[in-house]
Coordinates of C-alpha atoms in Angstrom, one line a residue:
M5 CA 102.4 92.3 92.6
K6 CA 103.5 92.2 96.2
T7 CA 106.1 90.0 97.3
K8 CA 107.3 88.7 100.8
I9 CA 111.4 89.3 100.4
D10 CA 114.2 88.7 103.1
Y11 CA 116.4 92.0 101.9
F12 CA 118.8 93.3 105.0
D13 CA 115.9 94.9 106.8
Y14 CA 112.8 95.2 104.8
D15 CA 110.0 92.1 104.2
T16 CA 108.1 93.7 101.3
L17 CA 108.8 94.3 97.7
L18 CA 105.9 96.1 95.5
Q19 CA 106.0 96.0 91.6
P20 CA 103.3 97.9 89.4
T21 CA 103.2 94.5 87.2
D22 CA 99.1 96.1 86.5
W23 CA 97.6 99.4 87.0
R24 CA 96.3 98.6 90.7
F25 CA 99.4 97.6 92.1
A26 CA 101.1 101.1 90.4
A27 CA 98.8 103.0 91.6
A28 CA 99.4 101.6 95.0
V29 CA 103.1 102.4 94.3
V30 CA 102.5 105.9 93.9
G31 CA 100.0 105.9 96.9
L32 CA 102.7 104.5 99.1
C33 CA 105.5 106.7 98.1
K34 CA 103.7 109.8 98.6
Y35 CA 103.2 108.3 102.1
F36 CA 106.6 107.7 102.6
D37 CA 107.6 110.3 101.5
Y38 CA 105.4 112.7 104.5
F39 CA 106.7 110.9 107.2
G40 CA 110.5 110.7 106.1
I41 CA 110.2 106.7 106.4
D42 CA 113.2 104.9 104.4
Y43 CA 112.3 102.8 101.5
K44 CA 114.2 101.7 98.4
V45 CA 113.5 102.0 94.5
L46 CA 114.5 98.5 92.9
Y47 CA 116.0 100.2 89.9
D48 CA 117.8 102.1 92.1
V49 CA 119.6 99.2 94.3
E50 CA 122.3 97.2 92.9
E51 CA 121.7 93.7 94.9
K52 CA 118.4 92.9 94.2
P53 CA 116.4 90.9 96.2
D54 CA 116.1 87.1 95.2
N55 CA 113.0 86.6 94.0
Y56 CA 112.0 90.1 92.0
I57 CA 110.1 89.8 88.9
H58 CA 112.1 90.6 86.2
G59 CA 111.1 93.5 83.7
F60 CA 109.6 95.7 86.5
D61 CA 110.5 98.5 88.9
G62 CA 109.3 98.5 92.8
I63 CA 109.7 99.5 95.9
I64 CA 111.0 97.9 99.0
Y65 CA 109.6 99.0 102.6
K66 CA 109.4 97.1 105.7
S67 CA 105.8 96.4 106.1
E68 CA 105.7 97.3 109.9
D69 CA 105.9 100.8 108.6
I70 CA 102.1 101.0 107.7
T71 CA 100.0 101.7 110.5
E72 CA 96.6 102.2 110.8
E73 CA 97.6 105.4 113.3
K74 CA 99.8 106.7 110.5
Y75 CA 97.6 105.7 107.8
L76 CA 94.8 107.8 108.7
E77 CA 97.2 110.9 109.8
F78 CA 98.1 110.8 106.4
A79 CA 94.2 111.0 105.2
E80 CA 93.9 114.2 106.8
N81 CA 96.8 116.1 105.8
Y82 CA 96.5 114.6 101.9
F83 CA 92.4 115.5 101.8
E84 CA 92.4 118.1 104.6
K85 CA 90.1 120.6 102.5
Y86 CA 87.3 117.5 103.2
M87 CA 88.2 117.0 107.1
T88 CA 85.1 119.2 108.5
H89 CA 86.6 118.5 111.6
K90 CA 89.4 120.5 110.6
N91 CA 87.5 123.5 109.4
I92 CA 85.8 123.7 113.1
L93 CA 89.0 123.6 114.8
N94 CA 90.3 126.6 112.5
I95 CA 87.4 128.6 113.3
L96 CA 87.2 127.5 116.9
E97 CA 90.5 129.0 117.1
S98 CA 89.3 132.4 117.4
Q99 CA 88.4 134.0 121.0
E100 CA 85.4 135.6 120.3
F101 CA 82.8 134.2 117.7
S102 CA 80.2 136.1 115.4
E103 CA 76.6 134.4 114.8
E104 CA 78.0 133.6 111.7
Q105 CA 80.6 131.5 112.9
I106 CA 78.3 129.9 115.5
K107 CA 76.2 128.8 113.0
L108 CA 78.8 127.6 110.3
V109 CA 80.4 125.4 113.4
N110 CA 76.5 124.1 113.9
D111 CA 76.2 123.3 110.5
L112 CA 79.7 121.2 109.6
V113 CA 78.7 119.4 112.8
K114 CA 75.4 118.7 111.1
S115 CA 76.9 117.6 107.7
K116 CA 79.1 114.3 109.3
T117 CA 77.3 111.7 110.9
V118 CA 80.2 110.8 112.8
L119 CA 80.3 114.7 114.0
K120 CA 76.7 114.2 115.0
G121 CA 76.8 111.3 117.2
L122 CA 79.9 112.7 119.3
F123 CA 77.6 115.9 119.5
D124 CA 74.5 114.7 119.7
K125 CA 73.1 116.7 122.4
I126 CA 75.7 119.6 122.4
K127 CA 75.3 122.5 120.1
F128 CA 78.3 125.3 119.9
D129 CA 76.9 128.5 121.5
G130 CA 80.1 130.5 121.4
T131 CA 81.4 129.9 124.9
N132 CA 82.2 126.0 125.0
K133 CA 84.6 126.3 122.5
D134 CA 87.3 124.3 125.1
I135 CA 84.4 121.0 124.9
F136 CA 84.2 121.2 121.1
I137 CA 88.2 120.8 120.9
S138 CA 88.3 118.0 123.6
T139 CA 85.9 115.9 121.8
I140 CA 87.5 116.5 118.3
E141 CA 90.7 115.5 119.8
E142 CA 89.8 112.7 122.3
N143 CA 87.9 111.4 118.8
R144 CA 90.5 112.1 116.2
A145 CA 91.4 108.9 114.7
E146 CA 87.2 107.7 114.2
I147 CA 86.6 111.4 113.1
I148 CA 89.0 110.4 110.2
K149 CA 88.3 107.3 109.6
N150 CA 84.5 108.0 108.8
I151 CA 85.2 111.1 107.0
F152 CA 87.6 109.1 104.8
K153 CA 86.3 106.1 104.0
N154 CA 82.4 107.9 103.7
G155 CA 83.6 110.3 101.4
N156 CA 82.4 110.0 98.0
N157 CA 85.2 111.7 96.4
L158 CA 87.6 110.2 98.6
Y159 CA 88.2 106.5 99.6
K160 CA 84.8 105.4 99.0
N161 CA 85.0 106.4 95.0
Y162 CA 87.5 103.7 95.3
C163 CA 87.2 100.7 97.5
N164 CA 84.5 99.2 99.4
E165 CA 84.3 101.4 102.7
R166 CA 83.5 98.5 104.9
L167 CA 87.1 97.3 104.1
I168 CA 89.1 99.6 105.4
F169 CA 92.6 99.2 106.2
T170 CA 91.8 95.1 106.4
E171 CA 93.6 92.4 105.2
D172 CA 93.0 88.5 104.0
N173 CA 90.2 89.7 102.0
S174 CA 88.5 86.8 99.4
T175 CA 88.1 89.8 96.7
C176 CA 89.7 92.4 95.6
R177 CA 88.5 95.7 98.0
L178 CA 88.3 98.3 94.8
R179 CA 85.3 99.3 93.3
G180 CA 84.1 97.1 90.3
Y181 CA 86.9 94.3 91.8
N182 CA 84.9 93.3 94.8
V183 CA 81.9 91.4 95.0
D184 CA 79.4 89.9 98.2
K185 CA 81.6 86.5 99.9
D186 CA 77.9 85.4 100.6
R187 CA 76.7 85.3 96.6
K188 CA 76.9 82.4 94.2
T189 CA 80.2 83.8 92.6
S190 CA 80.3 80.9 89.5
N191 CA 79.0 84.0 87.4
L192 CA 81.4 86.2 87.8
G193 CA 84.5 84.3 85.8
F194 CA 84.9 83.4 82.1
C195 CA 82.8 80.5 81.2
F196 CA 81.1 80.6 84.4
S197 CA 84.1 79.8 86.5
K198 CA 85.0 81.5 89.2
E199 CA 88.5 80.5 89.4
S200 CA 89.0 82.9 86.3
F201 CA 87.9 86.0 88.5
E202 CA 90.4 88.3 89.5
S203 CA 90.2 88.9 92.9
N204 CA 93.5 89.1 94.7
D205 CA 93.8 91.5 97.7
I206 CA 96.5 93.3 99.6
L207 CA 96.0 96.0 102.4
E208 CA 98.2 98.0 99.7
F209 CA 95.4 99.2 97.5
D210 CA 94.2 101.2 100.1
F211 CA 96.9 103.6 98.8
I212 CA 95.1 104.0 95.6
P213 CA 93.1 107.0 96.3
F214 CA 96.2 109.1 97.1
A215 CA 97.5 108.0 93.6
F216 CA 94.5 109.5 91.5
S217 CA 94.7 113.1 90.0
N218 CA 92.0 115.5 91.5
S219 CA 89.7 114.8 94.4
D220 CA 87.4 118.4 93.4
M221 CA 87.0 116.7 90.2
R222 CA 84.0 114.3 89.7
E223 CA 85.8 112.1 87.3
T224 CA 90.0 111.7 88.2
Y225 CA 92.9 109.8 86.2
F226 CA 95.6 107.6 86.9
V227 CA 98.5 107.5 84.3
N228 CA 100.1 104.1 84.4
N229 CA 103.6 105.0 82.6
N230 CA 104.8 102.3 84.8
F231 CA 108.2 102.1 83.2
S232 CA 109.9 103.1 86.4
V233 CA 109.1 104.7 89.6
K234 CA 110.3 107.5 89.1
S235 CA 108.1 108.0 85.8
L236 CA 105.3 106.8 87.7
T237 CA 105.6 109.2 90.1
Q238 CA 106.6 112.3 88.3
T239 CA 104.4 112.2 85.5
N240 CA 101.2 111.7 88.0
Y241 CA 102.5 114.6 89.9
A242 CA 102.6 116.5 86.3
F243 CA 99.3 115.5 85.6
S244 CA 97.7 116.1 88.0
N245 CA 99.0 119.5 88.5
Q246 CA 98.0 120.5 84.8
L247 CA 94.5 119.0 85.8
S248 CA 94.1 121.8 88.6
S249 CA 95.5 124.5 86.5
T250 CA 92.8 124.0 84.0
E251 CA 90.0 126.1 84.6
N252 CA 86.1 126.5 83.1
K253 CA 86.1 123.1 81.6
D254 CA 84.5 119.3 82.2
D255 CA 86.4 116.8 83.4
K256 CA 87.1 114.6 79.9
N257 CA 87.9 118.3 78.0
K258 CA 90.2 119.2 81.1
L259 CA 92.1 115.3 80.3
M260 CA 92.3 115.9 76.4
L261 CA 93.6 119.4 77.1
V262 CA 96.0 118.5 79.5
L263 CA 97.2 115.5 76.9
Q264 CA 97.4 118.1 74.3
N265 CA 100.1 119.9 76.3
S266 CA 101.9 116.5 78.1
K267 CA 105.1 116.2 76.0
D268 CA 107.1 116.7 78.6
Y269 CA 106.3 113.9 80.4
I270 CA 104.5 111.6 78.1
S271 CA 106.6 110.4 75.1
Y272 CA 105.1 106.9 74.5
D273 CA 101.8 104.8 74.4
V274 CA 100.3 105.2 78.0
E275 CA 97.4 103.3 79.6
I276 CA 95.0 106.0 81.9
I277 CA 92.5 104.9 84.6
S278 CA 89.7 106.6 85.4
K279 CA 87.3 106.3 88.1
S280 CA 83.9 108.7 87.9
Q281 CA 81.7 109.0 91.2
D282 CA 79.0 108.0 88.8
K283 CA 79.5 104.9 88.2
A284 CA 80.8 101.8 90.5
Y285 CA 84.0 100.5 88.7
Y286 CA 87.0 101.8 86.8
E287 CA 87.7 102.8 83.3
T288 CA 90.7 101.8 81.2
F289 CA 92.0 103.4 77.9
F290 CA 95.2 103.2 76.2
V291 CA 96.7 106.3 74.6
R292 CA 98.5 105.8 71.6
L293 CA 101.6 108.1 70.9
E294 CA 100.7 108.2 67.2
R295 CA 96.8 109.4 68.2
L296 CA 98.6 111.6 71.1
K297 CA 100.6 113.3 68.4
K298 CA 97.1 114.4 66.3
L299 CA 95.6 115.2 68.9
R300 CA 98.4 117.9 69.9
E301 CA 98.1 118.8 66.1
L302 CA 94.7 120.0 67.3
S303 CA 95.9 122.7 69.6
G304 CA 94.7 125.9 68.6
K305 CA 92.3 125.1 66.4
S306 CA 88.9 126.6 67.6
L307 CA 86.6 123.7 68.1
N308 CA 83.9 125.7 70.4
F309 CA 81.1 124.4 69.9
V310 CA 78.1 123.6 72.4
K311 CA 73.9 122.5 71.8
K312 CA 71.9 120.7 73.9
I313 CA 70.3 117.5 72.4
N314 CA 68.2 116.8 75.4
D315 CA 68.1 117.0 78.8
D316 CA 70.4 114.5 79.0
Y317 CA 73.1 115.0 76.6
W318 CA 74.7 118.1 75.6
F319 CA 77.1 118.2 72.0
N320 CA 79.9 119.0 72.9
L321 CA 82.2 119.4 69.4
E322 CA 86.0 119.9 71.0
K323 CA 85.0 117.0 73.6
E324 CA 84.0 114.9 70.6
V325 CA 86.6 115.3 68.2
Y326 CA 89.3 115.1 71.0
M327 CA 87.6 111.6 72.3
R328 CA 87.5 110.2 69.0
C329 CA 91.0 111.7 67.9
L330 CA 92.6 109.4 70.6
N331 CA 90.2 106.4 70.0
N332 CA 91.7 106.6 66.1
V333 CA 87.9 107.2 65.3
L334 CA 87.1 109.3 62.3
L335 CA 84.6 112.2 62.5
D336 CA 82.7 111.1 59.7
D337 CA 79.6 111.7 62.2
V338 CA 80.5 114.7 63.6
I339 CA 80.4 116.2 60.4
L340 CA 77.0 115.1 59.6
M341 CA 76.0 116.3 63.0
M342 CA 77.1 119.5 62.2
L343 CA 75.8 119.3 58.6
K344 CA 72.5 119.0 60.5
F345 CA 72.9 121.4 62.8
Y346 CA 73.0 124.0 59.8
F347 CA 69.0 123.5 59.4
D348 CA 68.1 124.1 63.1
D349 CA 66.4 127.1 63.9
N350 CA 68.2 130.0 65.2
A351 CA 71.6 128.3 64.2
V352 CA 74.5 130.6 63.2
K353 CA 75.3 129.4 59.9
G354 CA 78.7 131.3 58.7
Y355 CA 79.7 130.1 62.3
I356 CA 78.3 125.8 61.8
K357 CA 80.3 126.1 58.4
S358 CA 83.5 127.3 59.7
R359 CA 83.8 124.6 61.8
T360 CA 82.0 121.8 59.5
D361 CA 84.6 122.8 57.0
M362 CA 87.8 122.6 59.8
L363 CA 86.1 119.1 60.5
I364 CA 86.6 118.0 57.0
D365 CA 90.1 119.1 56.5
I366 CA 90.7 117.6 59.8
N367 CA 89.3 114.2 59.1
V368 CA 91.2 114.3 55.2
S369 CA 94.2 114.9 57.0
W370 CA 93.7 111.9 59.4
K371 CA 93.3 109.6 56.4
G372 CA 96.3 110.9 54.8
N373 CA 95.5 113.9 52.6
E374 CA 95.3 112.3 49.6
I375 CA 92.6 114.2 48.2
M376 CA 93.3 117.7 49.6
D377 CA 93.2 119.2 46.3
E378 CA 90.0 117.3 45.0
I379 CA 88.2 118.8 48.9
K380 CA 89.5 122.4 47.9
S381 CA 88.2 121.9 44.5
A382 CA 84.7 120.8 46.2
K383 CA 84.5 123.8 48.2
S384 CA 85.5 125.7 45.2
C385 CA 82.6 124.1 43.3
G386 CA 79.8 124.4 46.3
F387 CA 80.6 128.1 46.3
L388 CA 80.7 128.5 42.5
T389 CA 77.3 127.2 42.4
S390 CA 75.7 128.7 45.4
K391 CA 76.3 132.0 43.5
K392 CA 75.2 130.6 39.9
L393 CA 71.5 129.8 41.6
I394 CA 71.7 133.2 43.4
E395 CA 72.4 134.6 39.8
M396 CA 69.5 132.6 38.7
K397 CA 66.8 133.9 40.9
S398 CA 66.5 130.1 42.2
S399 CA 68.7 130.7 45.5
N400 CA 65.3 128.8 47.2
K401 CA 67.4 125.9 45.8
I402 CA 70.6 125.9 48.0
N403 CA 69.1 125.0 50.8
S404 CA 66.9 122.5 49.2
Y405 CA 69.7 120.4 47.5
K406 CA 72.1 120.7 50.5
Q407 CA 69.5 119.3 52.6
K408 CA 68.8 116.1 49.9
I409 CA 72.5 115.7 50.3
I410 CA 73.0 115.7 53.4
S411 CA 70.0 113.1 53.9
A412 CA 71.3 110.9 51.3
L413 CA 74.7 110.5 53.1
C414 CA 73.2 110.1 56.6
A415 CA 71.5 107.6 55.2
H416 CA 74.5 106.0 53.3
D417 CA 72.9 106.7 50.2
Y418 CA 75.9 107.0 48.3
D419 CA 73.8 106.5 44.8
R420 CA 71.6 108.6 45.9
A421 CA 74.4 111.5 46.7
K422 CA 75.8 110.5 43.4
E423 CA 72.1 111.5 41.0
I424 CA 71.6 114.8 43.2
I425 CA 75.2 116.4 42.9
L426 CA 74.7 115.1 38.9
S427 CA 71.7 116.5 38.9
L428 CA 72.7 120.0 40.2
S429 CA 75.3 120.2 38.0
A430 CA 72.9 119.5 35.1
Y431 CA 70.4 122.9 36.6
V432 CA 73.6 125.3 37.0
G433 CA 75.5 123.7 33.5
M434 CA 78.2 123.4 35.6
E435 CA 81.2 120.7 35.5
F436 CA 82.2 119.7 39.3
S437 CA 85.8 118.4 38.8
F438 CA 85.6 116.5 42.3
F439 CA 82.4 114.4 41.1
Y440 CA 85.0 112.0 39.2
T441 CA 86.8 111.2 42.1
F442 CA 83.8 110.9 44.2
L443 CA 82.1 108.9 41.6
E444 CA 84.8 106.4 41.7
N445 CA 84.5 105.2 45.2
A446 CA 82.1 107.5 47.3
E447 CA 81.9 105.9 50.4
E448 CA 85.6 106.4 50.7
N449 CA 85.3 110.0 49.3
K450 CA 82.3 111.2 51.3
D451 CA 84.3 113.8 52.3
L452 CA 84.2 114.9 49.1
A453 CA 80.6 115.7 49.3
F454 CA 80.4 116.8 52.8
A455 CA 82.8 119.8 51.7
F456 CA 80.7 120.4 48.5
A457 CA 77.7 120.5 51.2
S458 CA 78.9 122.8 53.6
A459 CA 79.9 125.0 50.7
L460 CA 76.2 125.5 49.6
I461 CA 75.4 128.3 51.3
E462 CA 73.5 131.5 50.9
V463 CA 75.5 134.8 50.2
S464 CA 73.8 136.6 52.8
S465 CA 74.5 133.5 55.5
K466 CA 77.9 133.9 55.1
N467 CA 78.2 136.9 57.2
N468 CA 76.2 135.6 60.0

């Protein structure tokens, strides 16, 4: 919440009452620190402003310290590697230019509309660098503003680019919160009441892009642990640094891996806001400490398995497990998918089996480990049954029974699954000790059938 105050020489208090204000606080702190501008942290001052909201920290500052000139200078520095004009100026520091450098300067000019407009009739030839330098310096603010507000990974990803550094807007400038003021708005809010639509907007929301993590990722994140300004700034600084140092993973997997290693700065329930360049809105999910502990327990477990399902979807086992862990969702459907992958052409059956067994163990542990002994029994029964079928010269029935059990489980037809397992027991002349527990409550104890089906495997396949 933004509050006008009369507090010594300061006139504004910004408190992180929701994630938007929290992100604005983080961005503003970076801005103030960059210029060495004085501001106060609410929890650090003994005498509080009269009208502050109890229960929230905040920053106290002078509104006059926020100017468009400083804002653009800060944006140019913070997102320096995306500022095309800076790349051009760096090249123009040379005294002589190769053909490659000349071409690069002209290509950089063509890459941005604002630069193309400024150098419409001028082409860099290696001898006219002074014209380029002076034109850029004379129009620097315009160049920065256009590059920043139109960058798909910069301001445009987070806010309506037409509202940059504006005030008194009728709706919020943030993506997903902003609407056309000329359209009918009765259908925006709850029960078709436009008054229920959250539309408040403040200039400080322009600092939200500086609060989110690494702009070189297509999906960026903000951790809203708004217990204090200190926790907000320090957590997001550490979070962003860890994301930067995590390589060779897609954005969601990076997030999961960083959360696994976040115990030094996240030790409580937190809200995480994500913004993808592919979506015109923000997404929110809550990370519960209990689930975070479960996620950290997965550290060191080998969950590497990726399979193309179609042109639009790749199944990533590690990602699927991590997301279900955080969302408190069991792995039943993932286990069934892995059991089905076993029968795919060119499937590395032993590798898939080992990953499936690990998923079953994780799933049972999430449920409380109450049937872990029976799980071991089911795996043993599956192995001994496979061995017995091979001795009976009926190895072809291993995959046949395995497929039948998996099909019944996929259809949630537990009565059929019981019949198949019972039939197999009679065929090989073996008693399956785990079966009685499965019989009592097949749906609740389906992991026993998962484990048994996974263990039905030809001996030769186990060496794949």
